[in-house]
Amino acid sequence: MFDINELYDYVYKEFKIKLEAYKEVQMHRRIEFFISKTSAKSIKDFIDLCKKNNIIKEQFLDLITINVTEFFRNMDIFLQIKDVFRKALPKKEKYMIWSSACSNGAEPYSVAMILENINVHNYKILATDIDKNVLDYANNGIYSEDEIGEVPNYYLIKYFEKYGNKYKIKNFIKDKVVFRRHDLILDEFPVCMDLILCRNVVIYFKKEEKMKIYNKFYKSLNDNGIVFIGATENIYDYQQIGFNKWGTFFYQKVVR
Ligand SMILES: C[S@@+](CC[C@H](N)C(=O)[O-])C[C@H]1O[C@@H](n2cnc3c(N)ncnc32)[C@H](O)[C@@H]1O
């Protein structure tokens, strides 16, 4: 069997990702499958291969981060952001939104499009991810026909421009979003947020890490702020943390 610790050390040194926080069985299965497709016969071989072959190294980074995303992911639920602004959040001069684990930017740009469309313009979105490659992609804001597949035509016309055979997010939307590297396991959390999106990432983390993250979100939020989670997720101990359930996938910070 592989000496996985050696690989964990390498991943930390190379990508600053702490794999110990991720669910072990799933992660090991994916890593073993990936390695079995290469010429490597041991973890040491595999590490040497990554050091020599940048393509394998980048593919391996993609494998451990799992960047799958889409615009307006779970559309019916995603559009409830409109009601978050109309009904849940107090009126403010400026709203701060954090799209954590934002992948290629589809998520924060979708939020911006929804808000522009309901005439909310006084907001800023901090969009973060652990993976620098996806952040560069997000910052370019250029998407293929496949990637914009879920964008309703109305939004496509209003918020994208044609860019060769691709689509580029318009500058006034792009200007609303700032991309930064942030690790939900290792980094300090930003504060004074009104809405935090954390979707389809904590499913890969161990239970204790999840709990720590949701507790930190509580501290990151302004009073009455909302956390929006993925469509297969649940914050079981939400009351203990200090949240009320505002909707099936939305939790609101209770003022104590
Ligand atoms: C499946 S995507 C989810 C993207 C988007 N939130 C969505 O729901 O469509 C998971 C993202 O989490 C990021 N990620 C994985 N581990 C992370 C960590 N420790 N801190 C921050 N982001 C992480 C990955 O790089 C990837 O872009």
Coordinates of C-alpha atoms and ligand atoms in Angstrom, one line a residue:
M1 CA 0.0 0.0 0.0
F2 CA 1.1 3.6 -0.5
D3 CA 2.8 5.6 2.2
I4 CA 0.2 8.3 2.0
N5 CA 1.9 10.5 4.6
E6 CA 4.8 11.2 2.3
L7 CA 2.4 12.4 -0.3
Y8 CA 0.5 14.5 2.2
D9 CA 3.8 16.2 3.0
Y10 CA 4.6 16.8 -0.6
V11 CA 1.1 18.2 -1.3
Y12 CA 1.5 20.6 1.6
K13 CA 4.9 21.8 0.5
E14 CA 3.9 22.1 -3.1
F15 CA 0.3 23.5 -2.9
K16 CA -0.1 24.5 0.8
I17 CA -3.1 22.1 1.0
K18 CA -3.6 20.1 4.2
L19 CA -5.0 16.8 3.0
E20 CA -5.5 15.5 6.5
A21 CA -8.6 17.7 6.8
Y22 CA -10.3 15.9 3.9
K23 CA -12.4 12.7 4.1
E24 CA -9.8 10.0 4.0
V25 CA -11.4 7.1 2.2
Q26 CA -12.7 9.2 -0.7
M27 CA -9.4 11.1 -1.0
H28 CA -7.3 7.9 -0.9
R29 CA -9.5 6.2 -3.5
R30 CA -9.2 9.1 -5.9
I31 CA -5.5 9.5 -5.4
E32 CA -4.8 5.8 -5.9
F33 CA -6.9 5.7 -9.0
F34 CA -5.0 8.8 -10.4
I35 CA -1.6 7.2 -9.6
S36 CA -2.6 3.9 -11.1
K37 CA -3.1 5.7 -14.5
T38 CA 0.5 6.9 -14.4
S39 CA 3.8 5.0 -14.7
A40 CA 4.6 5.5 -11.0
K41 CA 5.0 2.3 -8.9
S42 CA 5.2 4.0 -5.5
I43 CA 4.4 7.3 -3.9
K44 CA 8.0 8.3 -4.1
D45 CA 7.9 7.6 -7.9
F46 CA 4.8 9.6 -8.2
I47 CA 6.2 12.6 -6.3
D48 CA 9.3 12.5 -8.6
L49 CA 7.0 12.3 -11.6
C50 CA 5.1 15.4 -10.4
K51 CA 8.4 17.3 -9.9
K52 CA 9.4 16.5 -13.5
N53 CA 6.1 16.7 -15.2
N54 CA 4.2 19.9 -14.8
I55 CA 1.1 18.6 -16.6
I56 CA 0.7 15.7 -14.2
K57 CA 1.3 18.0 -11.3
E58 CA -1.5 20.3 -12.4
Q59 CA -3.8 17.4 -13.2
F60 CA -3.1 16.1 -9.7
L61 CA -4.0 19.5 -8.2
D62 CA -7.3 19.4 -10.2
L63 CA -8.0 16.0 -8.8
I64 CA -7.5 16.9 -5.2
T65 CA -9.4 20.2 -5.4
I66 CA -12.4 19.0 -7.5
N67 CA -13.3 22.2 -9.3
V68 CA -16.7 21.2 -10.8
T69 CA -19.1 24.1 -10.8
E70 CA -21.6 25.8 -13.0
F71 CA -23.4 29.1 -13.3
F72 CA -26.6 29.3 -11.2
R73 CA -25.9 25.8 -9.8
N74 CA -29.2 24.3 -8.6
M75 CA -31.1 27.2 -10.3
D76 CA -34.3 27.1 -8.2
I77 CA -32.4 27.3 -5.0
F78 CA -29.8 29.8 -6.3
L79 CA -32.5 32.3 -7.3
Q80 CA -33.6 32.4 -3.7
I81 CA -30.8 34.9 -3.3
K82 CA -33.3 37.5 -4.5
D83 CA -35.4 36.9 -1.5
V84 CA -32.4 36.9 0.8
F85 CA -31.9 40.5 -0.3
R86 CA -35.6 41.4 -0.4
K87 CA -36.7 39.8 2.9
A88 CA -33.9 38.5 5.1
L89 CA -31.1 41.1 5.1
P90 CA -31.6 44.4 6.7
K91 CA -31.3 47.4 4.4
K92 CA -27.7 48.6 4.2
E93 CA -25.5 51.1 2.5
K94 CA -23.3 48.4 1.2
Y95 CA -23.5 44.6 1.3
M96 CA -20.5 42.3 1.6
I97 CA -20.7 38.9 0.1
W98 CA -18.2 36.1 0.3
S99 CA -18.3 33.3 -2.3
S100 CA -15.9 30.8 -0.6
A101 CA -14.5 27.9 -2.6
C102 CA -15.7 29.8 -5.7
S103 CA -13.9 27.6 -8.3
N104 CA -13.8 29.2 -11.8
G105 CA -16.0 32.2 -10.8
A106 CA -19.3 30.9 -12.1
E107 CA -20.7 31.2 -8.6
P108 CA -19.8 34.8 -7.6
Y109 CA -20.6 36.1 -11.1
S110 CA -24.0 34.4 -10.9
V111 CA -24.7 36.2 -7.6
A112 CA -23.6 39.5 -9.2
M113 CA -26.0 38.9 -12.2
I114 CA -28.9 38.1 -9.9
L115 CA -28.3 41.3 -7.8
E116 CA -27.9 43.6 -10.8
N117 CA -31.1 42.2 -12.2
I118 CA -33.1 43.1 -9.1
N119 CA -31.5 46.5 -9.0
V120 CA -29.2 45.9 -6.1
H121 CA -26.0 47.6 -7.0
N122 CA -24.5 48.4 -3.6
Y123 CA -22.5 45.3 -2.9
K124 CA -19.0 43.8 -3.3
I125 CA -18.2 40.1 -3.7
L126 CA -15.1 38.6 -2.2
A127 CA -14.6 35.3 -4.1
T128 CA -12.0 32.9 -2.8
D129 CA -10.6 29.4 -3.5
I130 CA -7.6 27.4 -2.5
D131 CA -6.6 26.7 -6.1
K132 CA -4.7 29.5 -7.8
N133 CA -5.3 28.1 -11.3
V134 CA -9.1 28.4 -11.0
L135 CA -8.8 31.9 -9.6
D136 CA -6.7 33.0 -12.6
Y137 CA -9.4 31.5 -14.9
A138 CA -12.1 33.2 -12.8
N139 CA -10.4 36.5 -13.0
N140 CA -10.2 36.3 -16.8
G141 CA -14.0 35.9 -16.9
I142 CA -14.0 34.1 -20.2
Y143 CA -16.2 31.0 -20.6
S144 CA -16.8 28.4 -23.3
E145 CA -20.2 27.7 -24.8
D146 CA -20.4 24.6 -22.5
E147 CA -19.6 26.5 -19.4
I148 CA -22.3 29.1 -20.0
G149 CA -24.8 26.3 -20.7
E150 CA -26.9 27.0 -17.6
V151 CA -27.0 30.8 -18.1
P152 CA -30.5 31.9 -19.1
N153 CA -30.6 33.8 -22.4
Y154 CA -31.8 36.9 -20.8
Y155 CA -28.7 37.0 -18.5
L156 CA -26.4 36.0 -21.3
I157 CA -27.4 39.0 -23.4
K158 CA -27.3 41.4 -20.6
Y159 CA -24.2 40.4 -18.7
F160 CA -21.8 38.7 -21.3
E161 CA -20.2 39.8 -24.5
K162 CA -19.1 37.6 -27.3
Y163 CA -15.4 36.9 -27.3
G164 CA -14.4 34.9 -30.4
N165 CA -16.3 31.6 -29.9
K166 CA -16.5 32.2 -26.2
Y167 CA -18.3 34.6 -23.8
K168 CA -16.7 37.2 -21.6
I169 CA -18.4 38.6 -18.5
K170 CA -19.0 42.3 -18.9
N171 CA -16.7 44.7 -17.0
F172 CA -19.3 46.2 -14.8
I173 CA -20.1 42.7 -13.4
K174 CA -16.4 41.8 -13.2
D175 CA -15.6 45.0 -11.2
K176 CA -18.0 43.8 -8.4
V177 CA -15.9 40.7 -7.7
V178 CA -12.4 40.5 -6.1
F179 CA -10.7 37.1 -6.3
R180 CA -8.2 36.0 -3.6
R181 CA -6.6 32.7 -2.6
H182 CA -8.1 31.5 0.7
D183 CA -8.0 28.1 2.4
L184 CA -11.0 27.3 4.5
I185 CA -8.9 24.9 6.7
L186 CA -5.8 27.0 7.3
D187 CA -6.5 30.7 6.8
E188 CA -8.1 33.4 8.9
F189 CA -11.7 34.2 7.9
P190 CA -12.7 37.6 6.6
V191 CA -15.3 39.5 8.7
C192 CA -18.3 41.8 8.3
M193 CA -20.1 39.6 5.7
D194 CA -23.8 39.8 5.0
L195 CA -24.0 36.7 2.8
I196 CA -21.6 33.8 2.7
L197 CA -21.8 31.1 0.0
C198 CA -20.1 27.8 0.9
R199 CA -21.4 25.2 -1.5
N200 CA -20.2 21.8 -2.5
V201 CA -16.8 21.9 -0.7
V202 CA -17.3 20.9 2.9
I203 CA -18.7 17.6 1.7
Y204 CA -15.0 16.7 1.1
F205 CA -14.0 17.6 4.7
K206 CA -14.0 15.6 7.9
K207 CA -16.9 16.3 10.3
E208 CA -14.8 18.2 12.8
E209 CA -13.4 20.5 10.1
K210 CA -16.9 21.2 8.9
M211 CA -18.0 22.2 12.3
K212 CA -15.0 24.5 12.8
I213 CA -15.8 26.2 9.4
Y214 CA -19.5 26.8 10.2
N215 CA -18.6 28.2 13.6
K216 CA -16.1 30.6 11.9
F217 CA -18.8 31.6 9.4
Y218 CA -20.9 32.7 12.4
K219 CA -18.1 35.0 13.5
S220 CA -17.6 36.3 9.9
L221 CA -21.2 37.4 9.5
N222 CA -22.8 40.6 10.5
D223 CA -26.0 40.3 12.6
N224 CA -28.8 38.7 10.5
G225 CA -26.2 37.6 7.9
I226 CA -26.9 34.5 5.9
V227 CA -24.9 31.3 5.0
F228 CA -25.9 29.6 1.8
I229 CA -24.8 26.0 1.5
G230 CA -25.0 23.3 -1.2
A231 CA -28.1 21.4 -2.3
T232 CA -26.9 18.1 -0.7
E233 CA -25.7 19.7 2.5
N234 CA -27.1 20.4 6.0
I235 CA -25.8 22.2 9.1
Y236 CA -27.0 19.7 11.7
D237 CA -25.9 21.7 14.8
Y238 CA -27.1 25.1 13.4
Q239 CA -28.9 26.2 16.6
Q240 CA -25.9 25.3 18.8
I241 CA -23.8 27.6 16.6
G242 CA -26.3 30.4 16.7
F243 CA -28.1 30.2 13.4
N244 CA -31.8 30.0 12.6
K245 CA -33.0 28.2 9.5
W246 CA -34.2 30.8 7.0
G247 CA -34.7 28.4 4.1
T248 CA -33.7 24.8 3.4
F249 CA -30.2 25.7 2.4
F250 CA -30.0 29.1 4.1
Y251 CA -29.0 29.8 7.7
Q252 CA -29.3 33.2 9.4
K253 CA -27.2 34.5 12.2
V254 CA -29.3 35.1 15.3
V255 CA -28.5 38.3 17.2
R256 CA -27.5 37.3 20.7
Ligands
LIG1 C1 -16.9 21.4 -6.3 S1 -16.2 23.0 -6.3 C2 -17.5 24.0 -5.8 C3 -17.6 25.3 -6.5 C4 -18.8 26.2 -6.2 N1 -18.8 26.5 -4.8 C5 -20.0 25.4 -6.5 O1 -20.8 25.0 -5.7 O2 -20.3 25.2 -7.7 C6 -15.1 22.9 -4.9 C7 -14.1 24.0 -4.8 O3 -13.5 24.0 -3.5 C8 -12.2 24.4 -3.6 N2 -11.5 23.9 -2.4 C9 -11.1 22.6 -2.0 N3 -10.6 22.6 -0.8 C10 -10.6 23.9 -0.4 C11 -10.2 24.6 0.8 N4 -9.6 23.9 1.8 N5 -10.4 25.9 1.0 C12 -11.0 26.6 0.0 N6 -11.4 26.1 -1.2 C13 -11.2 24.7 -1.3 C14 -11.7 23.7 -4.8 O4 -10.5 24.3 -5.3 C15 -12.9 23.8 -5.8 O5 -12.8 25.0 -6.6

